[in-house]
Each structure stands twice: as structure tokens, then as C-alpha cells.
Amino acid sequence: MFIFLIGILAPSLIVGFLSWSAFSKRREAFRQVIESQLWISGETAAESIESALQEYEGKILSPENFTELSPLSQDSRESGPPSVQGRERAFLLDAEFRIISPPAGVDDIPLARWGEGVYDTPFMALFQRAEYLEFTRKRFQQAADLYERCALSTPIAQLQAFALEGRGRCLVALAEYEGAFQVYQALLNDYARFGNQVGHPYGLLAAVRLYNIARHLQLQQSLLRPLIDALERLRNGEWPLSSATFGFYAEELESILESELADGGDPDLQRSYRAIKQNPSPYLQELQFRQVLEENVIPVLKERIAFSRYSNEPQKGRLPVTFDDTYMLVSYSRLADVQADRIYYAGFIWNLDYIRNRKLPEITDALARTTGIQVRVIDEGDRGETRDRSRVIPKDALSLTFRQFPFPWRFIITQTALEDLKSAALRDNIFHGVLLAITLGLMGLGALFVARDISREAEITRQKSEFVHNISHELKTPLTLIRLFGETLRDKTTLSDETRSEAYGIITRESERLSHMINNVLDFSRIEMGRKEFNLRTGDLAEAIRETLESYRYHLEKKGFVVHEEIEAGLPPMEFDREAMASVLINLLSNAMKFSPENKDVFVRLARREDSVVLQVEDRGIGISRSELDKIFERFYRTESDAASDSGGSGLGLTIIKHIAEGHGGKVEVRSEPGRGSEFSVILPVTSSEEGKK
Ligand code: ADP
């Protein structure tokens, strides 16, 4: 049997192993295909993205964008800082790398210098005298009066502003704050756009002075609004100041406002101050732009272009710049104005936010639509460690850097088509795995069944040979007796009548026993071959039982048994096989006899129980253990004690009884307790037709 099991299991295991290894090879092949595919699509994606960016760059650097910025066009200085397409900060340099655009406004306040022909005027004489009195003689009252006359003596606003400033200064020195307040108020309101002799615009200067004067008059709160306005105008670039002057006033105004607004103050003012601070200052950005150009871009550009003049390289390129910890990318190109026979250098600083958040998604979306290649752009240091599942970088995604554009980003490339392929492969693998598992399972199950059948077959074979041994023994005993007494009767003529009749009796009894046994064997073989048929006739079961019992009573009583007969009167007529029922009773009685060595009471009952009639045989013999109760009805089965005692049973009796009971549509039940006896009940149904006849 083991050999058989191995014969089935070994091939199964081999098949399992083979398919498993085929499996993993297939998976590996898939992985390789997918990977190489991914490389190819990655290259394609990188190429098309970068060419889209190149196109974008080329558009911005096209000469048309710069013609209006060049000095050739009129009013270029009023056109403000150029911003091509409103997104990128563009610049234009001339052949000597001077900045043409954005226009320089720094330290260049209109009319901040003395105008032509001022020196010989009466104003100038008065103004110089006033300054002398103020600075040298410290006679502030006289100087203040003189400044006033001075202001009235000229129609030129800028000069009036100079004189008014002098008067204000002197009044402050005299602690005449109310008068000074009025003077600076006039400067703030009417001369804001003019600058003083060192280029500080009165719009800023007067606002700060007014605040300081107002402190003396204890009404500074009312003067915060002009300060906020001044700050806003400063940040918006109302005065084209140098970054030093810009920084000075921005700091001055902010420190006043911060300290005044720190603890409460007017919520309205606070709100407007915060609103101003939140937006980046356009003028500051412009200043920084110029600073980046002057400090970081132009020196490198000069070097590069000087170098490329000698090689034949195209005079364009890209330049990474880090300014104030901010990464920037500059693209530049050489433009030639053929008409004017001049050379310019045009360029722009990439708006990285715009590229990252708008332009690249646009490009990658288009790419995904046309090719199915999924490209995501992530920051250089990003490891994709995030809770957001849509942003997790898949393990087998391809990560590429930009080749031509030194952006601080990477591409992450996945292929939806490949994802599909992968899930198809996975499905395939699962399907094969399940199939394999089912096959193995079935094989194992088959092996199990076969093994069980084999062991059962072996057991039956063993039982059969035991049966043959038993039955020959059983047959031999009566035959020996019959032969012995037959010979005695033949040879001994002098026997007494009594002995003679005893011998006849024994011969008759033993032949009956023999025929009973042979009947059992025949019945059994008919049952086994499925040919046992019942000759069912309607009749009186009680009478049939009584008759059988009568014929067997002698036998029982001779062995010392007392038969208690309890047959109910008035049982309905039933359909049954007379011979078979007799065989049932005789088998039960012979078992009762065989297994009751001491107490020799036997009960035979026939009674109605609901829709059935029950034939019961009870003894007070050795009983049957619980574990064997199920098995005694199996063919050839004999309990262990019985088999050991070698009482010579065939193990067929109960099998035949069960078969007969079932043949009548009934069943057999047994109740037994070791040492106390057994009770077998054959339960036969009373069919309704019989009920009707009754
Ligand atoms: P056999 O013809 O050998 O008696 P049976 O099929 O009639 O075979 O009985 C099977 C086994 O059931 C017997 O070996 C016996 O051990 C047990 N058995 C049957 N009837 C009784 C009984 N009345 N008391 C005790 N054991 C019994």
C-alpha cells in the first residue's frame, strides 16, 4: 500500500515541482520584458518632455519677443520690466553686456539734481544764505524765515521742495513742532514724487518726519495711515530707488509700524499692514532680478560667450544660478539685429513654479494620452514616502533625471500597458497555481480512497478465510455426530430401544442444525450476489413466530433455557416472508443461547409499537461492549471475545437478520450491556393496506 501511495505521490510532487519552476522562470521572463520595455518608454518619455521644453524655451527666446525691448523702439523705458508671456522674467543685454532691459531706474529720480541755470537766480542766493545761517551760525529762526522767502521766490516745484525741507528742519530745531508739522504735511502731499539732494523722495522722508513730529504733539496714531501708504508705494516701486535706499526706508517704516501695531492698535490699520507684507514686493523682486543679472548671470555669460566665439558652438545655452538659497535656471541666446548691425543677448529666468505645476503636467498628460506612458515629476530628494497612495512611487517604476535641463527634479515612469500585462501575468499564475493545487488535491484524495479500499479488501479477505475455517468446523461437528450414530445403528444390532431412539434423535437434530447452517450460508450468498428475493404473503405473524418457537423449544429446553413467551393478541395481519422470519427468530435464539453461559432466561416478545410490529429476543447473557455494537451487523464480524472463544460462529447471522428486516421495509436495533445481557429488536412496519383489512 505504501508503495502504491508513493507511486501516486511521487509523480504528483514531480509535476508540482516542474510546474513551479516553469512558473518562476515565466515570472522572471515577464519581469525582464517589463523592465526593458520600461527603459524604452522611459527614454521616449524623457526625450519628448525635453523637446517640449526646448520648444517652449525657443518660443520665449525668439527675436520678436525682444524687439520692443530694444532701444530701437521708442519709449522702451516706460514699458517696465519685461515679462515674456507674463510668466518668465526676460532680460536683454547689449553687445557689451550692459543691461538694456529691465530698464535701470536706480538712483535716478527725475529732477533730483539741480536744474540748468539755477545758479545765478535770486533763489540760489537766498538758498545759500539760508543754509549758511542754518548750518554755520545755527540761527534757526532767521534761516527758517529765509527758507520761506526762498520757496516763494521760484516757480520750480523741485526747488520749492528743497526750501520747504530746510524750513521744516529749522522749525524742528526750534521745537516749533506745529509749524514744522504743517511744512512736512505740505511736502508729503504736494511734493511726494520729488527727491531731496541725496535722492530720498519726500513721499517717504516727510512721512517719517511727520511721524516723529507728531510724537511730540502726541498724535502719532493718526499718522500711521500715511506710513502704511508710503510703505505700499515704496514696495510697488513708485520711486526707482537703489536697493540700499529701498532697504533703508522699508526697514524704517516697518520698524515703526511693527512697534506701533504690536500691542493692539487700530485693527483696520493692522489688517492693511499685514496685507501689504503678505504680497511680495514687485519692486524688490525687480531689484533682485537686476542683482542676479549683475552678480551671477552677466559674469558667467561674458566668459561663456567669449569662449564660444573661438569654438563654433551656438551662442546659446542654459545657466543654473543659486541666489539667496534659491535655485534658478537661466536660458540665453544671441540675437542679431541685422538692420542696425548690432548684437544683443536675450535671456530669461525660468519660472520654476509655473513649469513644475502647470507646464510639465500639461506635457505629461498629453504623453499619457498618446502613449500610455505615465510620467510623474518629483523633487530631487523626494523618496515617494507619503501616505497619499496616489503619490507613492511604485517599486519597479523607473526614475530618470533631466538630461538637458538642469532642473532639480526627477521623472518617475510607469507604464499602464505594462501594469495591465503584469496583472494579466499574475492572473495567469494564480490560475495555474489553483489548477495545480486542485490536481494535487484530487490525486491525494484518490490515493487515500485507494488505500482505504485496499485495507478494507484485505480485511474482508482475512474475514473470508476465517469464515471458511469456522464454517468447516461448524459443518464438521454435526456431520461427525451423524456419521457416528449412523454407524452405531448399523453395526450394533443389540442396542436397546431407548438408545436407538436417542441416536435417531441426535441424527435428526444434527441434520437440522446442519441444514440451518447451510441455509444461512445460502441466504448469505444470495444476499451477496443480490439475488435474495422475499416471498411476501399476507398472514398472521404471531402464529408464524409461535410455530417457529415451538419447533425450536425442545432444543432450548434441552440446554436448560427457560423461554418466556410474550406475544400480544390481536396484531394486524402483515405481509411477510414466512421462511425468512423463521430464520430471523432462529438466528436470534441461537445467538442468545450461544452467549448466555449462566443465566438461561430468554424472552421472546411480539408487540405493536405505533405503526410497527416489533419482534424482540432478550437474553441475560454476556452482552456486547459499546464499541462493538455498530460492527456486529457487518458480515463475518464476530466480537473479539467470541472469536477468541472459538465457539465456531460464522459471523453471518446478524447480517442476514439485518438484510431480512430491511427487505421488509424495517430495521434492527440492539441494546446491550456487557455482563447483563442483550436485547435485539426487529421492527417491521405495518403497511396501511393491512390496517385497512383489519
Ligand atoms: P455468529 O453467527 O457468529 O453468531 P452473528 O452475526 O450472529 O455471528 O453475531 C456477530 C457477533 O455478535 C457474534 O460474534 C457475537 O459476539 C455478537 N453477538 C450476537 N448476538 C449476541 C448476543 N445475544 N449476546 C452477546 N453477543 C452477541
XYZ file of C-alpha atoms and ligand atoms in Angstrom:
721
model
C 0.000 0.000 0.000
C 2.844 2.324 0.851
C 4.404 1.535 -2.468
C 1.124 2.444 -4.055
C 0.951 5.738 -2.169
C 4.495 6.599 -3.160
C 3.637 5.671 -6.740
C 0.956 8.325 -6.755
C 2.548 10.949 -4.552
C 5.973 10.937 -6.174
C 4.720 11.822 -9.674
C 2.444 14.467 -8.181
C 5.341 16.035 -6.399
C 7.473 15.925 -9.537
C 4.696 17.536 -11.568
C 4.279 20.145 -8.838
C 7.949 20.908 -8.771
C 8.201 21.150 -12.549
C 5.291 23.500 -12.881
C 6.567 25.589 -10.017
C 9.931 26.039 -11.632
C 8.308 26.769 -15.001
C 6.253 29.314 -13.178
C 9.127 31.213 -11.670
C 11.009 31.152 -14.953
C 7.996 32.643 -16.636
C 7.713 35.281 -13.990
C 11.361 36.177 -14.370
C 10.965 36.439 -18.145
C 7.961 38.685 -17.670
C 9.865 40.884 -15.304
C 12.703 41.253 -17.778
C 10.397 42.119 -20.625
C 8.633 44.646 -18.472
C 11.845 46.200 -17.313
C 13.335 46.604 -20.752
C 10.032 47.946 -22.017
C 10.099 50.456 -19.213
C 13.571 51.618 -20.169
C 12.496 52.136 -23.732
C 9.384 54.039 -22.752
C 11.370 55.995 -20.193
C 13.809 57.171 -22.830
C 10.969 58.071 -25.143
C 9.191 59.982 -22.422
C 12.300 61.891 -21.347
C 13.036 62.792 -24.933
C 9.585 64.080 -25.729
C 9.266 66.020 -22.492
C 12.583 67.718 -23.007
C 11.835 68.525 -26.592
C 8.567 70.125 -25.483
C 10.534 72.229 -23.006
C 13.020 73.149 -25.722
C 10.213 74.323 -27.899
C 8.872 76.431 -25.050
C 12.307 77.906 -24.477
C 12.772 78.628 -28.159
C 9.465 80.477 -28.282
C 10.432 82.727 -25.404
C 13.853 83.453 -26.848
C 12.530 84.248 -30.311
C 13.704 87.702 -31.506
C 10.172 89.092 -31.881
C 9.757 88.976 -28.140
C 12.701 91.265 -27.711
C 12.323 93.843 -30.485
C 10.123 96.041 -28.361
C 12.577 95.859 -25.504
C 15.497 97.011 -27.586
C 16.448 100.702 -27.721
C 15.298 100.757 -31.326
C 11.724 101.008 -30.213
C 10.508 104.215 -28.651
C 9.566 104.647 -25.006
C 11.208 101.379 -24.085
C 11.996 102.722 -20.636
C 8.384 103.240 -19.846
C 7.431 99.693 -20.807
C 8.541 98.466 -17.400
C 10.293 95.222 -16.539
C 9.730 92.800 -19.368
C 7.906 89.645 -18.599
C 7.543 87.488 -21.632
C 4.200 85.733 -21.772
C 3.668 87.127 -18.310
C 5.471 84.225 -16.684
C 9.151 84.287 -17.256
C 11.424 87.200 -16.378
C 13.220 88.134 -19.533
C 16.257 90.332 -19.954
C 18.151 91.896 -22.822
C 21.814 92.808 -22.842
C 23.739 94.753 -25.422
C 26.938 93.604 -27.071
C 28.957 94.908 -24.100
C 26.724 93.040 -21.646
C 25.088 96.149 -20.299
C 21.525 95.654 -19.185
C 19.116 97.192 -21.668
C 16.083 95.602 -20.165
C 14.768 95.619 -17.455
C 15.361 99.416 -17.585
C 17.603 100.866 -14.936
C 15.840 103.333 -12.657
C 18.116 103.062 -9.751
C 19.226 106.319 -8.072
C 17.723 108.211 -10.926
C 14.865 110.254 -9.536
C 13.630 112.748 -12.086
C 14.838 116.277 -11.398
C 16.692 115.281 -8.267
C 19.674 117.288 -9.431
C 19.939 120.995 -9.691
C 18.428 122.093 -12.946
C 20.270 124.169 -15.548
C 20.575 127.830 -14.875
C 19.714 127.708 -11.221
C 22.983 129.085 -10.003
C 22.502 132.730 -10.976
C 18.921 133.059 -9.817
C 17.733 135.004 -6.748
C 16.540 131.694 -5.371
C 20.050 130.366 -5.293
C 21.371 133.432 -3.467
C 18.661 133.177 -0.845
C 19.015 129.412 -0.506
C 22.766 129.568 0.057
C 22.340 132.328 2.645
C 19.712 130.296 4.476
C 21.952 127.249 4.537
C 24.786 129.354 5.902
C 22.568 130.677 8.717
C 21.285 127.198 9.479
C 24.406 125.064 9.402
C 27.175 127.521 10.276
C 25.551 130.137 12.512
C 22.824 127.918 13.944
C 20.400 130.847 13.750
C 17.419 128.735 13.021
C 14.692 131.362 13.267
C 16.328 133.569 10.684
C 17.135 130.596 8.483
C 13.535 129.411 8.654
C 12.242 132.786 7.530
C 14.770 132.923 4.738
C 13.832 129.427 3.517
C 10.217 130.551 3.368
C 11.069 133.534 1.211
C 13.202 131.217 -0.867
C 10.281 128.897 -1.573
C 8.102 131.770 -2.662
C 10.787 133.074 -4.977
C 10.723 130.237 -7.501
C 8.063 128.571 -9.625
C 10.080 125.354 -9.892
C 8.500 122.693 -7.697
C 11.703 120.810 -7.040
C 13.382 123.955 -5.726
C 10.366 124.840 -3.631
C 10.623 121.390 -2.075
C 14.307 121.900 -1.190
C 13.475 125.217 0.518
C 10.481 123.789 2.389
C 12.593 120.940 3.672
C 15.118 123.471 5.045
C 12.355 125.411 6.803
C 10.923 122.244 8.328
C 14.356 121.276 9.627
C 14.855 124.648 11.288
C 11.406 124.657 12.905
C 12.125 121.236 14.403
C 15.424 122.557 15.738
C 13.440 125.437 17.326
C 10.938 122.889 18.755
C 8.170 124.651 16.901
C 6.502 121.391 16.150
C 3.180 122.707 14.955
C 4.771 124.846 12.287
C 7.125 122.026 11.296
C 4.151 119.661 11.066
C 2.475 121.918 8.532
C 5.623 122.180 6.437
C 6.148 118.434 6.239
C 2.462 117.899 5.592
C 2.821 120.110 2.531
C 5.914 118.182 1.424
C 4.109 114.863 1.785
C 1.009 115.984 -0.036
C 2.397 118.159 -2.819
C 5.990 117.099 -3.352
C 5.901 113.342 -2.758
C 7.449 112.399 -6.059
C 10.382 114.740 -5.742
C 13.570 113.732 -4.055
C 15.919 115.667 -1.810
C 19.552 116.339 -2.612
C 20.669 112.806 -1.803
C 17.796 111.230 -3.714
C 15.378 110.419 -0.864
C 11.838 111.029 -2.086
C 9.738 113.368 0.017
C 6.882 110.898 -0.070
C 8.951 108.730 2.249
C 11.064 111.256 4.051
C 8.177 113.542 5.006
C 6.078 110.599 6.185
C 8.779 109.540 8.635
C 9.461 113.097 9.823
C 5.762 113.783 10.308
C 5.537 110.706 12.479
C 8.451 111.885 14.640
C 6.969 115.391 14.975
C 3.582 114.004 15.781
C 5.111 112.068 18.668
C 5.987 115.416 20.249
C 2.422 116.564 19.682
C 1.058 113.230 20.957
C -0.980 112.409 17.909
C 1.104 109.723 16.299
C -1.786 107.215 15.945
C -3.449 109.427 13.388
C -0.224 109.399 11.372
C 0.130 105.676 10.903
C -2.061 105.640 7.812
C 0.383 107.819 5.809
C 3.176 105.498 6.870
C 1.307 102.450 5.622
C 0.552 104.219 2.343
C 4.187 105.170 1.999
C 5.285 101.588 2.565
C 2.871 100.303 -0.036
C 4.018 102.830 -2.616
C 7.640 102.029 -1.825
C 7.118 98.309 -2.322
C 5.175 98.835 -5.511
C 8.082 100.723 -6.980
C 6.715 104.233 -7.074
C 10.227 105.573 -6.648
C 13.025 103.932 -8.578
C 15.415 103.674 -5.669
C 18.670 101.878 -5.270
C 18.401 98.709 -3.240
C 20.230 100.457 -0.366
C 17.716 103.323 -0.201
C 14.839 100.912 -0.710
C 16.117 98.763 2.139
C 16.647 101.777 4.403
C 13.105 103.079 4.052
C 11.472 99.661 4.074
C 13.202 98.910 7.347
C 12.467 102.316 8.854
C 8.767 102.191 8.018
C 8.344 98.579 9.034
C 10.054 99.033 12.400
C 7.805 101.995 13.239
C 4.683 100.137 12.158
C 5.655 96.903 13.873
C 6.203 98.629 17.223
C 3.087 100.816 16.940
C 0.837 97.967 15.854
C 2.405 95.309 18.071
C 0.020 95.690 21.027
C -3.397 96.043 19.519
C -3.899 99.361 17.807
C -6.394 100.053 15.108
C -7.488 96.672 13.637
C -8.102 98.340 10.286
C -4.534 99.562 10.125
C -3.246 96.210 11.255
C -5.164 94.469 8.527
C -3.880 96.724 5.769
C -0.321 96.466 7.092
C -0.468 92.684 7.079
C -1.980 92.642 3.603
C 0.917 94.698 2.289
C 3.504 92.496 3.973
C 1.963 89.315 2.636
C 2.422 90.124 -1.015
C 5.943 90.049 -2.305
C 7.186 93.456 -3.254
C 7.281 93.756 -7.037
C 9.951 96.408 -6.826
C 12.112 94.309 -4.561
C 11.797 91.425 -6.987
C 12.894 93.684 -9.764
C 15.830 94.868 -7.736
C 16.767 91.282 -7.024
C 16.377 90.382 -10.665
C 18.856 93.058 -11.609
C 21.133 91.932 -8.821
C 21.024 88.342 -10.050
C 21.788 89.526 -13.548
C 24.664 91.701 -12.490
C 26.252 89.393 -9.960
C 25.528 85.885 -11.172
C 24.472 85.891 -14.778
C 26.436 88.506 -16.666
C 29.943 87.469 -15.478
C 29.352 83.823 -16.450
C 27.718 84.819 -19.695
C 30.663 87.008 -20.650
C 33.033 84.144 -20.076
C 30.981 81.630 -21.960
C 30.356 83.785 -24.946
C 33.951 84.827 -25.140
C 34.843 81.155 -25.147
C 32.238 80.155 -27.697
C 33.443 82.841 -30.100
C 36.515 80.756 -30.659
C 34.778 77.467 -30.882
C 31.936 77.049 -33.260
C 29.354 76.438 -30.612
C 25.993 78.068 -30.975
C 25.862 81.095 -28.750
C 23.028 79.974 -26.608
C 22.697 77.848 -23.544
C 21.463 77.381 -20.029
C 22.901 78.534 -16.777
C 21.977 77.302 -13.303
C 22.188 80.010 -10.659
C 21.712 79.923 -6.922
C 20.720 83.238 -5.383
C 19.764 83.630 -1.737
C 19.449 79.824 -1.469
C 17.004 79.833 -4.341
C 17.750 77.725 -7.349
C 17.217 79.445 -10.692
C 17.699 78.438 -14.264
C 18.651 80.988 -16.909
C 18.382 80.388 -20.655
C 20.073 82.765 -23.042
C 20.631 83.230 -26.736
C 22.493 85.615 -29.028
C 20.271 87.820 -31.167
C 21.473 89.784 -34.140
C 19.721 92.926 -35.319
C 20.714 92.814 -38.957
C 19.309 96.233 -39.807
C 21.191 98.034 -37.103
C 24.136 95.695 -37.452
C 24.187 95.092 -33.744
C 24.299 92.151 -31.423
C 22.158 91.564 -28.343
C 21.950 88.844 -25.758
C 18.467 87.852 -24.761
C 17.569 85.544 -21.917
C 15.107 84.732 -19.200
C 14.900 83.160 -15.804
C 12.600 80.171 -15.773
C 9.522 80.422 -13.637
C 10.054 77.072 -11.938
C 6.706 77.099 -10.158
C 4.888 77.528 -13.408
C 6.906 74.819 -15.166
C 6.553 72.356 -12.324
C 2.889 72.860 -11.591
C 1.399 73.751 -14.956
C 3.642 73.184 -17.914
C 5.031 69.739 -17.041
C 1.648 68.279 -16.051
C 0.334 69.539 -19.398
C 3.139 67.793 -21.253
C 2.926 64.559 -19.273
C -0.856 64.383 -19.580
C -0.567 64.648 -23.346
C 2.112 61.963 -23.289
C -0.032 59.616 -21.198
C -2.939 60.122 -23.582
C -0.954 59.331 -26.699
C 1.452 56.640 -25.478
C 0.108 55.285 -22.203
C 3.379 56.134 -20.509
C 2.746 57.569 -17.071
C 5.272 60.181 -16.070
C 5.305 61.892 -12.740
C 7.733 64.656 -11.848
C 9.025 64.668 -8.304
C 11.551 66.754 -6.418
C 15.151 65.588 -6.452
C 15.172 64.459 -2.828
C 11.657 63.023 -2.826
C 11.635 59.325 -1.933
C 7.931 58.952 -2.521
C 7.364 58.238 1.136
C 3.913 59.556 1.648
C 0.593 58.433 2.979
C -1.142 59.625 -0.172
C -1.447 56.382 -2.147
C -1.716 58.134 -5.488
C 1.695 59.696 -4.866
C 3.573 56.622 -3.690
C 6.318 55.707 -6.118
C 5.843 52.101 -7.243
C 8.775 49.801 -6.517
C 9.514 48.934 -10.119
C 8.961 52.415 -11.528
C 11.829 53.908 -13.442
C 13.453 57.067 -12.121
C 15.230 59.326 -14.645
C 16.853 62.728 -14.339
C 16.518 65.557 -16.843
C 19.278 65.377 -19.429
C 19.336 68.819 -20.977
C 17.637 70.964 -18.395
C 19.313 71.120 -15.012
C 16.038 71.154 -13.130
C 16.103 69.902 -9.545
C 13.527 67.249 -10.375
C 13.274 63.635 -11.495
C 10.874 61.719 -13.696
C 9.117 58.667 -12.343
C 7.944 56.478 -15.184
C 5.343 53.749 -15.091
C 3.514 52.097 -17.943
C -0.191 51.421 -17.676
C 0.081 48.921 -20.507
C 2.785 47.183 -18.534
C 0.669 47.303 -15.411
C -2.064 45.531 -17.381
C 0.427 42.993 -18.645
C 1.626 42.434 -15.122
C -1.827 41.886 -13.708
C -2.588 39.521 -16.596
C 0.560 37.576 -15.759
C -0.450 37.496 -12.130
C -3.916 36.229 -13.045
C -2.336 33.529 -15.195
C -0.057 32.471 -12.408
C -2.875 32.307 -9.910
C -4.966 30.281 -12.343
C -2.159 27.788 -12.898
C -1.461 27.605 -9.200
C -5.079 26.842 -8.418
C -5.227 24.239 -11.176
C -2.103 22.600 -9.852
C -3.407 22.617 -6.302
C -6.669 21.020 -7.437
C -4.825 18.337 -9.392
C -2.597 17.553 -6.452
C -5.575 17.512 -4.127
C -7.503 15.133 -6.344
C -4.515 12.831 -6.678
C -4.050 12.802 -2.926
C -7.733 12.100 -2.399
C -7.603 9.279 -4.931
C -4.601 7.795 -3.202
C -6.429 7.982 0.104
C -9.511 6.224 -1.267
C -7.463 3.546 -2.942
C -5.522 2.993 0.263
C -8.755 2.692 2.212
C -10.260 0.299 -0.321
C -7.154 -1.810 -0.234
C -7.131 -2.106 3.525
C -10.845 -2.872 3.563
C -10.362 -5.520 0.886
C -7.548 -7.052 2.898
C -9.742 -7.154 5.991
C -12.580 -8.839 4.084
C -10.182 -11.390 2.661
C -8.988 -12.123 6.167
C -12.566 -12.422 7.402
C -13.448 -14.687 4.497
C -10.709 -17.153 5.214
C -11.643 -17.094 8.862
C -15.205 -17.749 7.781
C -14.191 -20.734 5.703
C -12.268 -22.088 8.665
C -15.196 -21.555 11.025
C -17.850 -22.896 8.731
C -15.902 -26.080 8.018
C -15.531 -26.553 11.740
C -19.245 -25.921 12.247
C -20.197 -28.331 9.474
C -17.833 -30.958 10.664
C -19.280 -31.282 14.185
C -22.849 -32.301 13.193
C -21.535 -34.457 10.340
C -19.236 -36.341 12.694
C -22.118 -36.938 15.077
C -24.467 -38.066 12.310
C -21.861 -40.454 10.946
C -21.016 -41.814 14.402
C -24.614 -42.542 15.331
C -25.424 -43.851 11.833
C -22.580 -46.360 12.073
C -23.597 -47.322 15.594
C -27.163 -48.074 14.434
C -25.854 -50.130 11.510
C -23.251 -52.197 13.357
C -24.732 -52.709 16.786
C -27.819 -54.854 16.469
C -28.138 -55.400 20.195
C -28.994 -51.826 21.083
C -31.864 -51.113 23.428
C -34.898 -49.303 22.017
C -34.126 -46.307 24.215
C -30.574 -45.893 22.964
C -31.731 -46.412 19.449
C -34.353 -43.689 19.644
C -31.803 -41.337 21.248
C -29.452 -41.982 18.341
C -32.208 -41.217 15.866
C -32.991 -38.072 17.781
C -29.402 -36.902 17.638
C -29.121 -37.658 13.935
C -32.319 -35.686 13.254
C -31.256 -32.724 15.420
C -27.805 -32.521 13.954
C -29.127 -32.705 10.403
C -31.491 -29.850 11.276
C -28.619 -27.860 12.643
C -26.641 -28.648 9.515
C -29.435 -27.592 7.250
C -29.936 -24.369 9.259
C -26.310 -23.611 8.836
C -26.331 -24.376 5.151
C -29.464 -22.278 4.787
C -27.668 -19.368 6.388
C -24.739 -19.756 4.044
C -27.009 -19.987 1.036
C -29.016 -16.983 2.188
C -25.894 -15.013 2.649
C -24.502 -15.898 -0.743
C -27.800 -14.911 -2.315
C -27.678 -11.623 -0.446
C -24.120 -11.056 -1.560
C -24.991 -11.742 -5.173
C -28.022 -9.515 -4.845
C -30.362 -12.387 -5.666
C -32.124 -12.819 -2.375
C -35.828 -12.335 -3.029
C -38.578 -12.378 -0.475
C -41.735 -14.278 -0.878
C -44.047 -11.759 0.759
C -47.516 -13.010 1.663
C -50.136 -11.523 3.919
C -50.541 -13.595 7.048
C -50.510 -13.799 10.816
C -47.019 -13.040 12.041
C -47.829 -14.077 15.616
C -48.791 -17.548 14.500
C -45.650 -17.907 12.386
C -43.444 -16.855 15.309
C -45.214 -19.163 17.721
C -44.787 -22.102 15.343
C -41.059 -21.481 14.842
C -40.553 -21.095 18.556
C -42.390 -24.360 19.191
C -40.147 -26.266 16.783
C -37.085 -24.792 18.496
C -38.314 -25.051 22.089
C -37.145 -28.602 22.573
C -33.670 -27.616 21.560
C -33.631 -24.711 24.024
C -35.095 -26.546 26.945
C -32.722 -29.417 26.464
C -29.865 -26.959 27.018
C -31.573 -25.710 30.156
C -33.082 -22.463 28.833
C -36.375 -21.104 30.075
C -38.316 -19.385 27.315
C -40.622 -16.524 28.304
C -43.113 -16.001 25.547
C -44.962 -12.664 25.432
C -46.952 -12.453 22.198
C -49.562 -9.714 22.025
C -53.017 -10.730 20.942
C -54.882 -9.049 18.091
C -51.915 -7.976 15.959
C -52.898 -6.891 12.471
C -52.251 -9.263 9.561
C -48.956 -8.448 7.876
C -47.129 -9.027 4.657
C -44.007 -11.100 5.325
C -41.801 -13.959 4.132
C -42.542 -16.837 6.472
C -39.303 -18.688 5.967
C -37.213 -15.524 6.342
C -38.929 -14.518 9.563
C -38.371 -18.013 10.931
C -34.710 -17.666 10.065
C -34.615 -14.301 11.923
C -36.029 -15.825 15.084
C -33.833 -18.936 14.960
C -30.695 -16.868 14.438
C -31.581 -14.596 17.337
C -32.366 -17.539 19.605
C -29.213 -19.407 18.659
C -27.157 -16.255 19.449
C -28.934 -15.892 22.774
C -28.114 -19.479 23.583
C -24.563 -19.187 22.473
C -23.832 -16.078 24.558
C -25.675 -16.923 27.746
C -23.449 -19.303 29.672
C -25.044 -18.773 33.120
C -28.437 -17.109 33.332
C -30.577 -19.078 30.958
C -33.683 -16.905 30.734
C -34.703 -15.962 27.215
C -37.562 -13.595 26.395
C -39.360 -13.681 23.067
C -41.772 -10.793 22.548
C -44.010 -9.710 19.700
C -45.848 -6.443 20.185
C -47.346 -3.449 18.416
C -45.410 -0.218 18.656
C -47.084 2.709 16.869
C -47.036 1.911 13.137
C -44.824 -1.133 13.544
C -44.714 -4.622 14.954
C -41.594 -5.418 16.969
C -40.076 -8.863 17.380
C -37.808 -8.848 20.399
C -35.397 -11.501 21.695
C -33.759 -10.719 25.020
C -31.186 -12.695 26.941
C -29.340 -12.240 30.226
C -26.013 -13.304 28.780
C -22.589 -11.760 28.405
C -23.696 -8.676 26.485
C -21.770 -6.683 23.891
C -19.411 -3.801 24.511
C -20.481 -0.386 23.261
C -17.594 -0.118 20.815
C -18.650 -3.288 19.052
C -22.370 -2.569 18.816
C -22.006 -0.888 15.425
C -19.915 -3.612 13.919
C -21.808 -6.778 14.787
C -24.108 -6.337 11.798
C -21.206 -6.368 9.389
C -20.721 -9.610 7.518
C -18.244 -12.053 9.064
C -17.870 -9.819 12.080
C -17.529 -11.568 15.399
C -16.802 -9.837 18.671
C -13.327 -10.266 19.994
C -14.398 -12.470 22.914
C -16.440 -14.673 20.589
C -13.603 -15.048 18.081
C -11.226 -15.889 20.924
C -13.540 -18.499 22.451
C -13.537 -20.367 19.150
C -17.207 -21.123 19.564
C -17.290 -21.553 15.822
C -19.710 -18.818 14.742
C -19.912 -17.780 11.116
C -20.461 -14.052 11.704
C -23.370 -14.192 9.239
C -26.417 -14.369 11.480
C -26.932 -10.690 12.219
C -26.013 -9.720 8.650
C -28.804 -11.905 7.375
C -31.245 -10.595 10.009
C -30.488 -7.024 9.066
C -30.938 -7.786 5.402
C -34.278 -9.508 6.002
C -35.546 -6.668 8.182
C -34.629 -4.157 5.510
C -36.170 -6.383 2.854
C -39.456 -5.958 4.757
C -39.011 -2.205 4.952
C -37.924 -2.375 8.585
C -34.774 -2.276 10.671
C -32.890 -3.934 13.540
C -31.984 -2.302 16.826
C -29.847 -3.593 19.621
C -29.483 -2.624 23.251
C -26.829 -4.351 25.265
C -24.721 -4.028 28.352
C -21.664 -6.205 28.944
C -22.384 -8.737 31.715
C -26.115 -8.032 31.826
C -27.480 -9.214 28.513
C -28.629 -8.098 25.092
C -31.921 -7.199 23.518
C -32.381 -7.360 19.738
C -35.466 -5.753 18.211
C -36.583 -6.357 14.636
C -39.002 -3.604 13.744
C -41.354 -4.207 10.816
C -43.761 -1.595 9.507
C -47.462 -2.295 9.347
C -48.485 -1.090 5.904
C -51.699 0.894 5.635
C -53.295 -1.720 3.384
C -53.080 -4.169 6.251
C -54.568 -1.569 8.509
C -57.437 -1.315 6.060
C -58.017 -5.038 6.045
C -58.091 -5.067 9.801
P -22.469 -15.680 14.617
O -23.241 -16.417 13.598
O -21.024 -15.998 14.613
O -23.071 -15.623 15.935
P -23.621 -13.125 14.264
O -23.569 -12.196 13.033
O -24.886 -13.688 14.568
O -22.491 -14.183 14.075
O -23.127 -12.278 15.503
C -21.990 -11.452 15.406
C -21.351 -11.270 16.736
O -22.262 -10.554 17.575
C -21.080 -12.514 17.454
O -19.763 -12.935 17.228
C -21.268 -12.162 18.912
O -20.054 -11.831 19.528
C -22.136 -10.973 18.910
N -23.486 -11.350 19.396
C -24.566 -11.607 18.647
N -25.647 -11.862 19.432
C -25.198 -11.761 20.722
C -25.834 -11.921 21.998
N -27.142 -12.227 22.117
N -25.103 -11.712 23.105
C -23.805 -11.417 23.006
N -23.134 -11.225 21.828
C -23.852 -11.423 20.687
